[in-house]
Amino acid sequence: MSEPTGKYSITMPRDIAEAAKARSGPSGLSAYVAAAVARQIERDNLNELIKVGEAGHGPISEGEIQALREQLQEARGRQRAQNGSDAA
């Protein structure tokens, strides 16, 4: 992260802190926690966008979600196949 940093004190369950510490690797616990918080902020922002969209257009049905998941899997499969043929 190239943004200026600040020092904060947080409290969390010991088992979560120890697991995060064990997984943090060479970048350290602060970087690991910052990345986790950044991902949560992204998720919160996406959830807010979904709420706005659903307020204007109605909720997304399970069928629509499943159809989009299938499209995504097909696109990923094509991408993998294309990347595999690029390597040849």
mmCIF file with all atom_site columns, C-alpha atoms in Angstrom:
data_model
loop_
_atom_site.group_PDB
_atom_site.id
_atom_site.type_symbol
_atom_site.label_atom_id
_atom_site.label_alt_id
_atom_site.label_comp_id
_atom_site.label_asym_id
_atom_site.label_entity_id
_atom_site.label_seq_id
_atom_site.pdbx_PDB_ins_code
_atom_site.Cartn_x
_atom_site.Cartn_y
_atom_site.Cartn_z
_atom_site.occupancy
_atom_site.B_iso_or_equiv
_atom_site.pdbx_formal_charge
_atom_site.auth_seq_id
_atom_site.auth_comp_id
_atom_site.auth_asym_id
_atom_site.auth_atom_id
_atom_site.pdbx_PDB_model_num
ATOM 1  C CA . MET A 1 1  ? 0.000   0.000   0.000   1.00 0.00 ? 1  MET A CA 1
ATOM 2  C CA . SER A 1 2  ? 1.370   3.355   -0.921  1.00 0.00 ? 2  SER A CA 1
ATOM 3  C CA . GLU A 1 3  ? -1.052  5.357   1.204   1.00 0.00 ? 3  GLU A CA 1
ATOM 4  C CA . PRO A 1 4  ? 0.159   6.937   4.445   1.00 0.00 ? 4  PRO A CA 1
ATOM 5  C CA . THR A 1 5  ? -0.362  4.683   7.424   1.00 0.00 ? 5  THR A CA 1
ATOM 6  C CA . GLY A 1 6  ? -1.498  5.231   10.978  1.00 0.00 ? 6  GLY A CA 1
ATOM 7  C CA . LYS A 1 7  ? -1.077  3.194   14.112  1.00 0.00 ? 7  LYS A CA 1
ATOM 8  C CA . TYR A 1 8  ? -4.254  1.776   15.664  1.00 0.00 ? 8  TYR A CA 1
ATOM 9  C CA . SER A 1 9  ? -5.057  -0.472  18.564  1.00 0.00 ? 9  SER A CA 1
ATOM 10 C CA . ILE A 1 10 ? -7.710  -3.119  17.947  1.00 0.00 ? 10 ILE A CA 1
ATOM 11 C CA . THR A 1 11 ? -9.153  -5.927  20.024  1.00 0.00 ? 11 THR A CA 1
ATOM 12 C CA . MET A 1 12 ? -10.006 -9.314  18.554  1.00 0.00 ? 12 MET A CA 1
ATOM 13 C CA . PRO A 1 13 ? -10.384 -12.873 19.787  1.00 0.00 ? 13 PRO A CA 1
ATOM 14 C CA . ARG A 1 14 ? -7.012  -14.439 20.516  1.00 0.00 ? 14 ARG A CA 1
ATOM 15 C CA . ASP A 1 15 ? -7.594  -17.453 18.240  1.00 0.00 ? 15 ASP A CA 1
ATOM 16 C CA . ILE A 1 16 ? -8.332  -15.189 15.272  1.00 0.00 ? 16 ILE A CA 1
ATOM 17 C CA . ALA A 1 17 ? -5.289  -13.040 16.022  1.00 0.00 ? 17 ALA A CA 1
ATOM 18 C CA . GLU A 1 18 ? -3.033  -16.099 16.269  1.00 0.00 ? 18 GLU A CA 1
ATOM 19 C CA . ALA A 1 19 ? -4.401  -17.583 13.031  1.00 0.00 ? 19 ALA A CA 1
ATOM 20 C CA . ALA A 1 20 ? -3.888  -14.272 11.233  1.00 0.00 ? 20 ALA A CA 1
ATOM 21 C CA . LYS A 1 21 ? -0.387  -13.963 12.649  1.00 0.00 ? 21 LYS A CA 1
ATOM 22 C CA . ALA A 1 22 ? 0.458   -17.485 11.484  1.00 0.00 ? 22 ALA A CA 1
ATOM 23 C CA . ARG A 1 23 ? -0.804  -16.739 7.952   1.00 0.00 ? 23 ARG A CA 1
ATOM 24 C CA . SER A 1 24 ? 0.557   -13.220 7.614   1.00 0.00 ? 24 SER A CA 1
ATOM 25 C CA . GLY A 1 25 ? 3.913   -14.281 6.226   1.00 0.00 ? 25 GLY A CA 1
ATOM 26 C CA . PRO A 1 26 ? 6.774   -11.887 5.592   1.00 0.00 ? 26 PRO A CA 1
ATOM 27 C CA . SER A 1 27 ? 4.538   -8.859  5.039   1.00 0.00 ? 27 SER A CA 1
ATOM 28 C CA . GLY A 1 28 ? 3.419   -9.043  8.657   1.00 0.00 ? 28 GLY A CA 1
ATOM 29 C CA . LEU A 1 29 ? 0.219   -8.947  10.636  1.00 0.00 ? 29 LEU A CA 1
ATOM 30 C CA . SER A 1 30 ? -0.541  -5.284  9.918   1.00 0.00 ? 30 SER A CA 1
ATOM 31 C CA . ALA A 1 31 ? -0.505  -5.849  6.147   1.00 0.00 ? 31 ALA A CA 1
ATOM 32 C CA . TYR A 1 32 ? -2.620  -8.997  6.534   1.00 0.00 ? 32 TYR A CA 1
ATOM 33 C CA . VAL A 1 33 ? -5.232  -7.201  8.645   1.00 0.00 ? 33 VAL A CA 1
ATOM 34 C CA . ALA A 1 34 ? -5.227  -4.178  6.312   1.00 0.00 ? 34 ALA A CA 1
ATOM 35 C CA . ALA A 1 35 ? -5.869  -6.455  3.315   1.00 0.00 ? 35 ALA A CA 1
ATOM 36 C CA . ALA A 1 36 ? -8.697  -8.214  5.168   1.00 0.00 ? 36 ALA A CA 1
ATOM 37 C CA . VAL A 1 37 ? -10.324 -4.910  6.111   1.00 0.00 ? 37 VAL A CA 1
ATOM 38 C CA . ALA A 1 38 ? -9.942  -3.638  2.526   1.00 0.00 ? 38 ALA A CA 1
ATOM 39 C CA . ARG A 1 39 ? -11.711 -6.790  1.233   1.00 0.00 ? 39 ARG A CA 1
ATOM 40 C CA . GLN A 1 40 ? -14.515 -6.285  3.747   1.00 0.00 ? 40 GLN A CA 1
ATOM 41 C CA . ILE A 1 41 ? -14.941 -2.668  2.646   1.00 0.00 ? 41 ILE A CA 1
ATOM 42 C CA . GLU A 1 42 ? -15.161 -3.853  -0.992  1.00 0.00 ? 42 GLU A CA 1
ATOM 43 C CA . ARG A 1 43 ? -17.836 -6.381  0.001   1.00 0.00 ? 43 ARG A CA 1
ATOM 44 C CA . ASP A 1 44 ? -19.764 -3.740  1.944   1.00 0.00 ? 44 ASP A CA 1
ATOM 45 C CA . ASN A 1 45 ? -19.613 -1.403  -1.059  1.00 0.00 ? 45 ASN A CA 1
ATOM 46 C CA . LEU A 1 46 ? -20.848 -4.177  -3.374  1.00 0.00 ? 46 LEU A CA 1
ATOM 47 C CA . ASN A 1 47 ? -23.700 -4.974  -0.995  1.00 0.00 ? 47 ASN A CA 1
ATOM 48 C CA . GLU A 1 48 ? -24.699 -1.302  -1.015  1.00 0.00 ? 48 GLU A CA 1
ATOM 49 C CA . LEU A 1 49 ? -24.696 -1.309  -4.834  1.00 0.00 ? 49 LEU A CA 1
ATOM 50 C CA . ILE A 1 50 ? -26.846 -4.440  -4.868  1.00 0.00 ? 50 ILE A CA 1
ATOM 51 C CA . LYS A 1 51 ? -29.352 -2.806  -2.518  1.00 0.00 ? 51 LYS A CA 1
ATOM 52 C CA . VAL A 1 52 ? -29.534 0.277   -4.749  1.00 0.00 ? 52 VAL A CA 1
ATOM 53 C CA . GLY A 1 53 ? -30.001 -1.877  -7.838  1.00 0.00 ? 53 GLY A CA 1
ATOM 54 C CA . GLU A 1 54 ? -32.650 -4.027  -6.215  1.00 0.00 ? 54 GLU A CA 1
ATOM 55 C CA . ALA A 1 55 ? -34.487 -0.947  -4.947  1.00 0.00 ? 55 ALA A CA 1
ATOM 56 C CA . GLY A 1 56 ? -34.729 0.325   -8.513  1.00 0.00 ? 56 GLY A CA 1
ATOM 57 C CA . HIS A 1 57 ? -35.239 -2.947  -10.370 1.00 0.00 ? 57 HIS A CA 1
ATOM 58 C CA . GLY A 1 58 ? -36.469 -5.486  -7.838  1.00 0.00 ? 58 GLY A CA 1
ATOM 59 C CA . PRO A 1 59 ? -34.591 -8.388  -6.284  1.00 0.00 ? 59 PRO A CA 1
ATOM 60 C CA . ILE A 1 60 ? -32.499 -10.772 -8.366  1.00 0.00 ? 60 ILE A CA 1
ATOM 61 C CA . SER A 1 61 ? -34.090 -14.220 -8.558  1.00 0.00 ? 61 SER A CA 1
ATOM 62 C CA . GLU A 1 62 ? -32.236 -17.439 -7.753  1.00 0.00 ? 62 GLU A CA 1
ATOM 63 C CA . GLY A 1 63 ? -32.670 -18.454 -11.387 1.00 0.00 ? 63 GLY A CA 1
ATOM 64 C CA . GLU A 1 64 ? -30.954 -15.277 -12.583 1.00 0.00 ? 64 GLU A CA 1
ATOM 65 C CA . ILE A 1 65 ? -28.132 -15.807 -10.112 1.00 0.00 ? 65 ILE A CA 1
ATOM 66 C CA . GLN A 1 66 ? -27.661 -19.406 -11.251 1.00 0.00 ? 66 GLN A CA 1
ATOM 67 C CA . ALA A 1 67 ? -27.679 -18.386 -14.929 1.00 0.00 ? 67 ALA A CA 1
ATOM 68 C CA . LEU A 1 68 ? -25.013 -15.769 -14.257 1.00 0.00 ? 68 LEU A CA 1
ATOM 69 C CA . ARG A 1 69 ? -22.916 -18.269 -12.292 1.00 0.00 ? 69 ARG A CA 1
ATOM 70 C CA . GLU A 1 70 ? -23.074 -20.650 -15.252 1.00 0.00 ? 70 GLU A CA 1
ATOM 71 C CA . GLN A 1 71 ? -22.040 -17.872 -17.644 1.00 0.00 ? 71 GLN A CA 1
ATOM 72 C CA . LEU A 1 72 ? -19.129 -17.018 -15.376 1.00 0.00 ? 72 LEU A CA 1
ATOM 73 C CA . GLN A 1 73 ? -17.992 -20.648 -15.207 1.00 0.00 ? 73 GLN A CA 1
ATOM 74 C CA . GLU A 1 74 ? -18.213 -20.952 -19.002 1.00 0.00 ? 74 GLU A CA 1
ATOM 75 C CA . ALA A 1 75 ? -16.186 -17.754 -19.444 1.00 0.00 ? 75 ALA A CA 1
ATOM 76 C CA . ARG A 1 76 ? -13.558 -19.009 -16.995 1.00 0.00 ? 76 ARG A CA 1
ATOM 77 C CA . GLY A 1 77 ? -13.393 -22.307 -18.874 1.00 0.00 ? 77 GLY A CA 1
ATOM 78 C CA . ARG A 1 78 ? -12.876 -20.485 -22.181 1.00 0.00 ? 78 ARG A CA 1
ATOM 79 C CA . GLN A 1 79 ? -10.217 -18.303 -20.572 1.00 0.00 ? 79 GLN A CA 1
ATOM 80 C CA . ARG A 1 80 ? -8.383  -21.349 -19.192 1.00 0.00 ? 80 ARG A CA 1
ATOM 81 C CA . ALA A 1 81 ? -8.551  -23.037 -22.583 1.00 0.00 ? 81 ALA A CA 1
ATOM 82 C CA . GLN A 1 82 ? -7.294  -19.894 -24.298 1.00 0.00 ? 82 GLN A CA 1
ATOM 83 C CA . ASN A 1 83 ? -4.468  -19.458 -21.793 1.00 0.00 ? 83 ASN A CA 1
ATOM 84 C CA . GLY A 1 84 ? -3.547  -23.115 -22.244 1.00 0.00 ? 84 GLY A CA 1
ATOM 85 C CA . SER A 1 85 ? -3.376  -22.691 -26.015 1.00 0.00 ? 85 SER A CA 1
ATOM 86 C CA . ASP A 1 86 ? -1.328  -19.494 -25.617 1.00 0.00 ? 86 ASP A CA 1
ATOM 87 C CA . ALA A 1 87 ? 1.289   -21.429 -23.663 1.00 0.00 ? 87 ALA A CA 1
ATOM 88 C CA . ALA A 1 88 ? 1.682   -24.009 -26.447 1.00 0.00 ? 88 ALA A CA 1
#
